[in-house]
Each structure stands twice: as structure tokens, then as C-alpha cells.
Short mmCIF file of C-alpha atoms in Angstrom, two decimals:
data_model
loop_
_atom_site.label_atom_id
_atom_site.label_comp_id
_atom_site.label_asym_id
_atom_site.label_seq_id
_atom_site.Cartn_x
_atom_site.Cartn_y
_atom_site.Cartn_z
CA MET A 287 -2.90 -7.60 6.15
CA LEU A 288 -1.34 -6.95 2.76
CA ARG A 289 -2.70 -10.28 1.61
CA HIS A 290 -0.86 -10.21 -1.67
CA HIS A 291 1.70 -8.18 -3.55
CA ARG A 292 2.56 -8.33 -7.22
CA ALA A 293 6.23 -9.20 -7.44
CA VAL A 294 8.48 -8.71 -10.44
CA HIS A 295 8.24 -12.39 -11.39
CA GLY A 296 4.64 -13.27 -10.53
CA GLU A 297 2.26 -13.42 -7.60
CA VAL A 298 3.36 -13.79 -3.98
CA THR A 299 1.01 -14.65 -1.13
CA GLY A 300 1.03 -15.08 2.66
CA GLU A 301 3.71 -13.83 5.03
CA ALA A 302 6.13 -13.11 2.19
CA ALA A 303 3.52 -10.80 0.66
CA THR A 304 3.08 -8.94 3.94
CA GLN A 305 6.83 -8.41 4.19
CA LEU A 306 7.08 -7.31 0.54
CA GLY A 307 4.20 -4.89 1.05
CA LEU A 308 5.81 -3.37 4.13
CA GLU A 309 9.15 -3.13 2.31
CA THR A 310 7.40 -1.38 -0.58
CA LEU A 311 5.83 1.13 1.83
CA GLN A 312 9.11 1.71 3.69
CA ARG A 313 11.03 2.22 0.45
CA ALA A 314 8.40 4.69 -0.78
CA ILE A 315 8.69 6.58 2.52
CA ARG A 316 12.48 6.82 2.17
CA LEU A 317 12.23 7.97 -1.45
CA LYS A 318 9.08 10.09 -0.96
CA GLN A 319 7.46 8.14 -3.81
CA ALA A 320 3.80 7.53 -4.51
CA VAL A 321 2.34 4.04 -4.30
CA THR A 322 -0.85 2.56 -5.65
CA MET A 323 -2.78 0.62 -3.03
CA ASN A 324 -5.87 -1.54 -3.22
CA VAL A 325 -7.72 -0.78 0.03
CA VAL A 326 -10.83 -2.50 1.40
CA ASP A 327 -13.35 -0.52 3.47
CA GLY A 328 -15.40 -1.82 6.40
CA LEU A 329 -18.08 -3.13 4.03
CA GLY A 330 -15.60 -5.10 1.93
CA ASN A 331 -15.61 -2.66 -0.99
CA SER A 332 -12.26 -2.41 -2.75
CA ASN A 333 -10.84 0.94 -3.88
CA THR A 334 -7.58 1.69 -5.68
CA GLU A 335 -5.80 4.78 -4.37
CA THR A 336 -2.54 6.49 -5.25
CA VAL A 337 -0.94 8.10 -2.20
CA VAL A 338 2.47 8.99 -0.77
CA PRO A 339 3.20 7.03 2.42
CA VAL A 340 4.64 9.17 5.22
CA SER A 341 5.13 6.67 8.07
CA VAL A 342 4.31 3.12 9.18
CA SER A 343 3.74 2.39 12.87
CA GLY A 344 1.48 0.32 15.09
CA GLY A 345 -0.31 -1.47 12.28
CA ARG A 346 -1.15 1.77 10.50
CA VAL A 347 0.26 3.75 7.62
CA ARG A 348 0.01 7.53 7.43
CA VAL A 349 -0.29 8.74 3.84
CA PHE A 350 -0.58 12.01 1.95
CA ASP A 351 -3.51 11.84 -0.44
CA ALA A 352 -2.92 14.47 -3.15
CA ALA A 353 -6.37 13.87 -4.68
CA ARG A 354 -7.96 14.99 -1.39
CA ASP A 355 -5.08 17.34 -0.43
CA THR A 356 -4.92 15.81 3.05
CA GLU A 357 -3.09 13.31 5.23
CA ARG A 358 -4.92 10.14 6.20
CA VAL A 359 -4.22 7.12 8.39
CA LEU A 360 -5.05 3.65 7.04
CA SER A 361 -5.02 0.35 8.90
CA ILE A 362 -2.49 -1.96 7.27
CA HIS A 363 -4.91 -4.90 7.49
CA ARG A 364 -7.18 -3.06 5.01
CA ILE A 365 -4.44 -2.87 2.35
CA ILE A 366 -4.58 -5.91 0.09
CA ASP A 367 -2.09 -4.81 -2.56
CA VAL A 368 0.61 -2.15 -2.79
CA GLU A 369 3.12 -1.31 -5.49
CA PRO A 370 5.09 1.74 -6.60
CA ALA A 371 2.83 4.08 -8.58
CA GLY A 372 3.29 3.90 -12.31
CA GLU A 373 4.39 0.25 -12.36
CA PRO A 374 2.37 -1.83 -14.79
CA HIS A 375 0.16 -4.53 -13.28
CA LYS A 376 1.35 -8.04 -14.11
#
């Protein structure tokens, strides 16, 4: 569940990372901003996606995926990293 999140001043892990990740998603929802997420599928394969989060509820996040021109629902436990789109990786 959002196992880590790149913070402004380094890496954060554990519960703090989960909270930071949820805050990042909620802020993006309020501002209608895209985020870049590292998502793991059922086989453990990691994929980086840029989407616009629409809502967070019940352990899931609903996103608009412009690349696929569709809305999707992702389980939060599959998101291992989230940050505002366009921010450089540290």
C-alpha cells in the first residue's frame, strides 16, 4: 500500500509514506492535476503510469487515463510510488 513515496528531502518509507501518498492523491484530486504512479500488477510487474486521480475511496483510486482515454479503478495496495507529474525523480 503505497510502500514508498519520494519526498522533497529524500526517501520516506512505512506508514508515513502511505499517508504522503494519499495526501498526494487527494491534493491532485482537488487541483485536477496529473500524477505519475508506479503500479504493480498481479504478477508483480511494475509499470509507470501518468493519470489524473478522480476519487479515493474504499482502498481504491479512480483515475482518468488520458493515454487510454478512459477512467480506471486501481487498488491502492498496488501503487508503490506516487508523485505529481512532471516532478523530477530524486
